[in-house]
Every structure is written in C-alpha cells, then in structure tokens.
C-alpha cells in the first residue's frame, strides 16, 4: 500500500475514493473549510478574503494575522492575496488521534478597528497508516484436550486512521485447526478471537504456526501481520472466566501513584497449575498499560503514572486472564477520570492599544483577549473583571473572548495613564484565578485654553522711565501637556489716544514680561488699558485675554510756571501803590501753576528779595503781595520785589518772578522815575563789561598763585623726604573732626567742616570750592542745629544779612 504523495494527485483522480469537501459558512463571523491531511506546504486552503467579504486593502490596513492561542500555527494568512495557506505539515493522527471529526480552530484578527473572525478547518483522514501489532509474534500453550469452540484472544492490531481507513478485518491462515471470529467491543476497537474448530493431537502435531493479518478499508488497502506460535499441551480443559465482561471505575486526576483503581476477578474450574490464573494488560489505543498496572495474581489494578483529565477523560483497559494450561479469557475495565480544579484560567492578549486619545468615544475597544480554562463543568466556567476607577469595562464578545472598552469620557488632565488589571477566575472550589496588567496611556488633545492667574492686572510706573524698562509680568497656565501647554503671550492690537498700544508697551512672547517702549509723561497720559492674549501651541490653538491697566505715577519734573505778572524783555511793568495806602493794601497777586499733580503741584510763595522788606509781604499760599505798614513819603518810588515760587515735590523745584512796584500818587511821577531806570540800565550794561574784565584779571592772578603754592608744596615735600631719611620723628597732623551732636539734626554721620569768616561777614566776599555732591547748607547761629538747603550760592552771597556759610564735605 502506498501513501498519497500530494493533494493534487488525489484531487485529479476522478474516481478517487478520498473525497475533499470545501464548506463555507457565515455564522456570526465564522468560516469553515475541509481539507485532507498531509497537504504540501503552501497549498491553498481557501480564499478567506472572498469568503469573509473583506477587501484586500482592509487586510493590509488592519494588519490581518492568524491567532491560534498557544497552539501550533499550521495555517498561515497570505495578506497580499487574501488566501489561507498550509504552513506546517498536518498529521491528523498527531493532532486528534482517534477523535472525530478532527478540526483546527483559529481566529483572523484585524485592527483599526479591531475585529476577529473564527475559522474552523476540518482535517479529513487519508489512509496513511497501516494496521500494526505491538509484537511481531505471540506464543500460546494449548492443551490437546481443549474443547472444540474454545476461544483464544489474540493481540489486537492498531490503526491510527479512522473511519473506513481504520482497522476493518482480520484474516487467519492456515485454518486447519483454528478459525477467526470477529467481535466488536466499541467503535474502532475490534478484537480478534481464535476459535478451535478441530481437536488438537499433540502426538500428530506438537506445535502449530499461524499468521494473523489485519486489513484496513483504505484505497490502496494496507495491512499488518503477527505470527502465532501454538504449543500443544496435555490436558487442560477449563478456561478462566471473568465475573464481569466490563468493569467500571473512577479516579481523580491528581491521584498519586500507587492508588488502587479497582480489582478484576476470574475463576478456573481446573485444579493445580491448570487452575492457577494470571492477569495481564493487553495492548490498547490509549496506552493504558503505561499508566496502569495489574497484579498478576490478585487482579488489583494500580495507578503507576500521572493522569490528567485535560489529556484524557477515560481509559479503556483490556485485561487478559490465563491459566497455566494456556486457556484465556478477557474483559474490559473502563476508568473514568474525575476532573478537579487544578488549572488557572489562561489569559491571552490577542490585540491591544498602548495609547488612545482623550477624546475617544465610549465603547472604544482598547484590547481583545482570549481566556481558556481546560477544566470542565463549573471548574472551567470563567468570569473576568477589572479594577475600579479606570473608566474602562470588560465585555464578553463571544465564548471565551473578551473586549476591554472605554465606558466613559477620558480626560488626560485628570489621569494621564491607567494601569488596568484584568482578573479572570473560575467557579471551582476553591476558585483559581489569574490576572494580567495592561498600561494604557492617554494622549493629549488641546482642549484647555490658557488661564491667567488674575482676572485683570494693574501696574504702576513712574514717569520719565527708561525705554525698555520691565514694568511687570503676566502669567498664564495651560492644563494640557507638551506643545499644547506651551503658552505664548501676544499684545492685542488697540490704540491709546489714537496711537497704537505697541508704541507704548511690548510683551515678551515667552515670559509674559511687559516692557515700556517709550518714556512716559504723566502730564500727557495718566493711565491706559490694553489686552494681552495668552495662546497655546496646540492645533488649532486656544487662547484667552486679560485686561492690563498701566497707571503713570507723577514725578516732580516740572518747575512752577508764573502766569502773572508776565515777564517781558523790552518793557517794564510796574504796580502802583498810592502813598496813602493803608496796612494790608493789595498791591498785586502772583499767579503760578505747576503741571505736576498731587503734592508736586502744591505751591508756596516767598519773598526772596525786596528793596524794603519792611514794606511788603507775600501770602504763603495765595501769592498776594500786600503792604505790612503805612506807606510814607520817605519810601522810595521804585520798589523791586523778587518772589520765589516753590512746589512741594522731592526734590522741590522753584521759579522766581520780579515785581516792580511804584510808590506814587500820580503817573507822571512814576514815569520820570522809571525813565531814569532806563538810563541806569545802560549804565549797568557798561558796568557788566568792566566786571567781566575784572574777573578775567582775577582768574589770571588765581592761577598764578596756584602755581606758586604747588611749587612750595613740592619743595616742602622734598625737604620732608630728606628729614625722613635722616631718621627724625615725624608727627602727623589731622584736622579736627566735627559732628552733629544734637540728635535731632539732619546729619546722622560724622562730617568735616571748614569755616571761613572775616571780621565783617556782611561785607566780606568769601568763595569756596563746591563739594562733590553740590550740596551747600546754611546754619543759622540762632537755630538749634537745623539746616536749610539754599538754591544757589549767588543768592546767599547777595543777602546783606546772610548767615554763616559752611561747606560740607561728605
């Protein structure tokens, strides 16, 4: 008999007994095929793309693949052609043994979106295994007194094929003394019994040789043989007889070795050695002789191996009882294996997503898994669940298949990832479980606009600032991540008094620092508003605005301006006071304004110089010039008043105005006096020339004296060096140090003072070099230590009653 060489040779024969059937079913996404075993690698099983109604592009984009769990992948998917091909040699006997029908079960997995389809491929048996005997020969000892019709059980042949390709019949040759009787003990378990049809005569034939041939029903037919050697004995006319033809027993799958399963018993009517029975296990399909052992004398059957319910649920043990005379009987022991819960559920991840968008809709599939528990009944029923607070749920897609899906909206800002623990447990007692942990990352979507720390901002800046000065910083945060959370600051277009706001301020795009573009003037603009936009880096970007108010703080940068009396360069304006004016007569009013604000614009008026201080006074707050005594005839007609207008800023600023007052009763008298004043002005111009000339001469003399003093100093220094080298002692001289000891004065540190005064300080002309900080103080001898700042050195020296002048060097 010959094995089929290829699928093609079978299919090309019109009368081939092997019939190949291709079945296509669409039952809830299921497809079934039927193929013969032993097909060549690369052979086509079926067009799965056509049968499932899928486009080849869908197979490519969905990364279609075959999922077999933990099993061997016998069939592969050709994604380019949409075909199922043979990947590995398929031997039906190795896969299913005697189980019929025999089928391969696997799934076709697709992604984006996730889908799977169940595929069943039935393996059709071909006649590729001949019947075989475990032994090549067997020996019987049969008494010559064996009665006609005596049965002799022969070793059965084993054919791994099934159906008509399996064992079909036996043939015994020669048939002079024995004939063959066939009997069935179940599906595919035929036994062969040799029946004595003619009495044996040891004197004629001491031994007999027979050949037992086993045939299957395949095409071509295959067979196997065993030689039977019979030794004829003398007188044993009773064969052993079992008490039952079939015994049943149960055993737990975790039973230890040495466990007694059951006992069999047979009896023999003979006595002596012809009645002594021995028990043995004959060959069986399920290799029971490797797991069970029978005591040859007691018939007790023990377990000698490990049995597993998941591998075999029952065992059929063929027991032979034989006496010393060679007579035998047989029985069958059926051992049922009792399942226990000894297998944890196995979780196989078929497909999973490591990251999904936070805007994924509910019921989005995250993972698909297959759960297997090889136990039976309640021990094999599995329930799966996941840990709480994951916004996910697990659903059963079909038998033993589960999908992990989202059950609510996701928010990356609340949870950026989930560690999902899937636990599957069976219903056994005690229950067994297994778990697997999946990590799911949530990808960010730009769904949060930047948020400012405040609803509005206010900032102050002092006028006359330096352009580019940092005013303050606005800050916004974005709850998104990475690029979506990168905030940029933009100055919104607007105008202030018709001028673009960008000419006033600028905003740093990265830091939000607001800089002044120009120097502000409080007198021109006191405050202004603008909008700053915070925009993230998402696509599309999100933004928010905030209002910023900048308020300019005033600085005392403007001196008072005298509005009245108006100072003119070419003509003289004088106020007339009649000689009959009483005390408090209003001569005129000095009107001045300061464009600054606040205390920087508070003005005070002082009479700085006057021809006759005893005649006039100036109102400190209102600038009104009034007489403080009765005007007399002795008062001169021409009165010149210098009024100082000073603000209250720090430092203060001031302005002076000259008021000419004419003390007269008639206008002609006033006109004559002021005409002479014009001539005096010409005289004063000539006097100015001579004063300038005198100043130049004095300067020349001063420089000459300075050169002489320096020369003398150098000469003395050289003399001191000579004295130093002559080892004469040198006593240094330090000028005295003076300090403000009153405690309430304005000088908190120690200072050096140089005092210069002539015998008549009113008429003396003292000139000093200014200190580095240009500060000159006047100390009134009648005061208790307070000092007042003067406006200029010239204004003090012009005063006839000027107090002591002190130079302060800090």
PDB file of C-alpha atoms in Angstrom, residues 661-772:
ATOM      1  CA  UNK A 661       6.243 148.462  42.400  1.00  0.00           C
ATOM      2  CA  UNK A 662       5.927 152.233  42.053  1.00  0.00           C
ATOM      3  CA  UNK A 663       5.070 154.122  45.234  1.00  0.00           C
ATOM      4  CA  UNK A 664       3.494 157.313  43.879  1.00  0.00           C
ATOM      5  CA  UNK A 665       0.265 159.172  43.737  1.00  0.00           C
ATOM      6  CA  UNK A 666       0.484 160.281  40.070  1.00  0.00           C
ATOM      7  CA  UNK A 667       1.535 158.668  36.854  1.00  0.00           C
ATOM      8  CA  UNK A 668       3.967 161.413  35.689  1.00  0.00           C
ATOM      9  CA  UNK A 669       5.994 160.937  38.848  1.00  0.00           C
ATOM     10  CA  UNK A 670       6.212 157.268  38.136  1.00  0.00           C
ATOM     11  CA  UNK A 671       7.160 157.840  34.501  1.00  0.00           C
ATOM     12  CA  UNK A 672      10.070 160.098  35.369  1.00  0.00           C
ATOM     13  CA  UNK A 673      11.486 157.656  37.855  1.00  0.00           C
ATOM     14  CA  UNK A 674      11.356 154.670  35.503  1.00  0.00           C
ATOM     15  CA  UNK A 675      12.877 156.719  32.657  1.00  0.00           C
ATOM     16  CA  UNK A 676      15.906 157.205  34.855  1.00  0.00           C
ATOM     17  CA  UNK A 677      15.795 153.497  35.444  1.00  0.00           C
ATOM     18  CA  UNK A 678      16.290 153.021  31.704  1.00  0.00           C
ATOM     19  CA  UNK A 679      19.365 155.173  31.792  1.00  0.00           C
ATOM     20  CA  UNK A 680      20.564 153.194  34.760  1.00  0.00           C
ATOM     21  CA  UNK A 681      20.156 150.081  32.656  1.00  0.00           C
ATOM     22  CA  UNK A 682      22.589 151.456  30.060  1.00  0.00           C
ATOM     23  CA  UNK A 683      24.949 152.272  32.848  1.00  0.00           C
ATOM     24  CA  UNK A 684      24.601 148.747  34.158  1.00  0.00           C
ATOM     25  CA  UNK A 685      25.496 147.363  30.749  1.00  0.00           C
ATOM     26  CA  UNK A 686      28.787 149.230  30.819  1.00  0.00           C
ATOM     27  CA  UNK A 687      29.359 148.084  34.336  1.00  0.00           C
ATOM     28  CA  UNK A 688      28.917 144.462  33.255  1.00  0.00           C
ATOM     29  CA  UNK A 689      31.724 144.799  30.731  1.00  0.00           C
ATOM     30  CA  UNK A 690      34.124 146.068  33.360  1.00  0.00           C
ATOM     31  CA  UNK A 691      33.123 143.327  35.759  1.00  0.00           C
ATOM     32  CA  UNK A 692      33.889 140.656  33.159  1.00  0.00           C
ATOM     33  CA  UNK A 693      37.268 142.237  32.535  1.00  0.00           C
ATOM     34  CA  UNK A 694      37.991 142.293  36.236  1.00  0.00           C
ATOM     35  CA  UNK A 695      37.010 138.666  36.551  1.00  0.00           C
ATOM     36  CA  UNK A 696      39.488 137.683  33.844  1.00  0.00           C
ATOM     37  CA  UNK A 697      42.292 139.518  35.665  1.00  0.00           C
ATOM     38  CA  UNK A 698      41.397 137.897  38.968  1.00  0.00           C
ATOM     39  CA  UNK A 699      41.361 134.490  37.322  1.00  0.00           C
ATOM     40  CA  UNK A 700      44.842 135.028  35.935  1.00  0.00           C
ATOM     41  CA  UNK A 701      46.117 136.032  39.349  1.00  0.00           C
ATOM     42  CA  UNK A 702      44.441 132.993  40.926  1.00  0.00           C
ATOM     43  CA  UNK A 703      46.154 130.612  38.505  1.00  0.00           C
ATOM     44  CA  UNK A 704      49.484 132.275  39.150  1.00  0.00           C
ATOM     45  CA  UNK A 705      49.039 131.907  42.899  1.00  0.00           C
ATOM     46  CA  UNK A 706      48.035 128.274  42.449  1.00  0.00           C
ATOM     47  CA  UNK A 707      51.251 127.527  40.562  1.00  0.00           C
ATOM     48  CA  UNK A 708      53.285 129.186  43.276  1.00  0.00           C
ATOM     49  CA  UNK A 709      51.513 127.215  46.033  1.00  0.00           C
ATOM     50  CA  UNK A 710      52.108 123.931  44.213  1.00  0.00           C
ATOM     51  CA  UNK A 711      55.792 124.749  43.810  1.00  0.00           C
ATOM     52  CA  UNK A 712      56.104 125.492  47.511  1.00  0.00           C
ATOM     53  CA  UNK A 713      54.313 122.222  48.363  1.00  0.00           C
ATOM     54  CA  UNK A 714      56.744 120.269  46.199  1.00  0.00           C
ATOM     55  CA  UNK A 715      59.700 121.970  47.827  1.00  0.00           C
ATOM     56  CA  UNK A 716      58.413 121.158  51.304  1.00  0.00           C
ATOM     57  CA  UNK A 717      57.752 117.558  50.326  1.00  0.00           C
ATOM     58  CA  UNK A 718      61.329 117.180  49.153  1.00  0.00           C
ATOM     59  CA  UNK A 719      62.530 118.650  52.439  1.00  0.00           C
ATOM     60  CA  UNK A 720      60.336 116.168  54.391  1.00  0.00           C
ATOM     61  CA  UNK A 721      61.884 113.295  52.467  1.00  0.00           C
ATOM     62  CA  UNK A 722      65.280 114.490  53.484  1.00  0.00           C
ATOM     63  CA  UNK A 723      64.168 114.611  57.117  1.00  0.00           C
ATOM     64  CA  UNK A 724      62.716 111.135  56.800  1.00  0.00           C
ATOM     65  CA  UNK A 725      65.989 109.692  55.629  1.00  0.00           C
ATOM     66  CA  UNK A 726      67.710 111.426  58.487  1.00  0.00           C
ATOM     67  CA  UNK A 727      65.581 109.308  60.918  1.00  0.00           C
ATOM     68  CA  UNK A 728      63.945 112.352  62.524  1.00  0.00           C
ATOM     69  CA  UNK A 729      60.483 111.710  64.051  1.00  0.00           C
ATOM     70  CA  UNK A 730      57.516 112.921  62.054  1.00  0.00           C
ATOM     71  CA  UNK A 731      54.296 113.753  63.872  1.00  0.00           C
ATOM     72  CA  UNK A 732      51.261 113.652  61.524  1.00  0.00           C
ATOM     73  CA  UNK A 733      48.642 116.354  61.824  1.00  0.00           C
ATOM     74  CA  UNK A 734      44.948 115.598  61.435  1.00  0.00           C
ATOM     75  CA  UNK A 735      42.322 118.314  61.084  1.00  0.00           C
ATOM     76  CA  UNK A 736      39.687 118.408  63.789  1.00  0.00           C
ATOM     77  CA  UNK A 737      36.505 116.386  63.247  1.00  0.00           C
ATOM     78  CA  UNK A 738      33.060 117.801  63.989  1.00  0.00           C
ATOM     79  CA  UNK A 739      29.743 116.009  64.213  1.00  0.00           C
ATOM     80  CA  UNK A 740      26.077 116.838  64.752  1.00  0.00           C
ATOM     81  CA  UNK A 741      25.585 116.191  68.450  1.00  0.00           C
ATOM     82  CA  UNK A 742      22.022 117.403  68.778  1.00  0.00           C
ATOM     83  CA  UNK A 743      20.452 114.060  67.847  1.00  0.00           C
ATOM     84  CA  UNK A 744      17.599 115.773  66.051  1.00  0.00           C
ATOM     85  CA  UNK A 745      19.703 117.209  63.240  1.00  0.00           C
ATOM     86  CA  UNK A 746      19.600 116.054  59.670  1.00  0.00           C
ATOM     87  CA  UNK A 747      23.222 114.839  59.527  1.00  0.00           C
ATOM     88  CA  UNK A 748      23.447 111.332  61.028  1.00  0.00           C
ATOM     89  CA  UNK A 749      27.141 110.832  60.187  1.00  0.00           C
ATOM     90  CA  UNK A 750      30.412 112.480  61.085  1.00  0.00           C
ATOM     91  CA  UNK A 751      31.468 115.328  58.801  1.00  0.00           C
ATOM     92  CA  UNK A 752      34.450 117.649  58.387  1.00  0.00           C
ATOM     93  CA  UNK A 753      33.684 121.369  58.338  1.00  0.00           C
ATOM     94  CA  UNK A 754      35.864 124.206  57.151  1.00  0.00           C
ATOM     95  CA  UNK A 755      34.692 127.618  58.434  1.00  0.00           C
ATOM     96  CA  UNK A 756      35.826 130.812  56.826  1.00  0.00           C
ATOM     97  CA  UNK A 757      34.736 134.206  58.135  1.00  0.00           C
ATOM     98  CA  UNK A 758      36.035 137.736  58.004  1.00  0.00           C
ATOM     99  CA  UNK A 759      35.796 140.333  60.773  1.00  0.00           C
ATOM    100  CA  UNK A 760      32.824 141.865  58.993  1.00  0.00           C
ATOM    101  CA  UNK A 761      30.846 138.993  57.456  1.00  0.00           C
ATOM    102  CA  UNK A 762      28.263 141.276  55.938  1.00  0.00           C
ATOM    103  CA  UNK A 763      30.739 142.903  53.635  1.00  0.00           C
ATOM    104  CA  UNK A 764      33.222 140.121  53.179  1.00  0.00           C
ATOM    105  CA  UNK A 765      33.434 138.237  49.902  1.00  0.00           C
ATOM    106  CA  UNK A 766      34.063 134.539  50.577  1.00  0.00           C
ATOM    107  CA  UNK A 767      34.327 131.963  47.793  1.00  0.00           C
ATOM    108  CA  UNK A 768      34.625 128.215  48.292  1.00  0.00           C
ATOM    109  CA  UNK A 769      35.009 125.194  46.033  1.00  0.00           C
ATOM    110  CA  UNK A 770      31.822 123.151  45.857  1.00  0.00           C
ATOM    111  CA  UNK A 771      31.589 119.642  47.275  1.00  0.00           C
ATOM    112  CA  UNK A 772      31.257 116.606  45.019  1.00  0.00           C
TER     113      UNK A 772
END
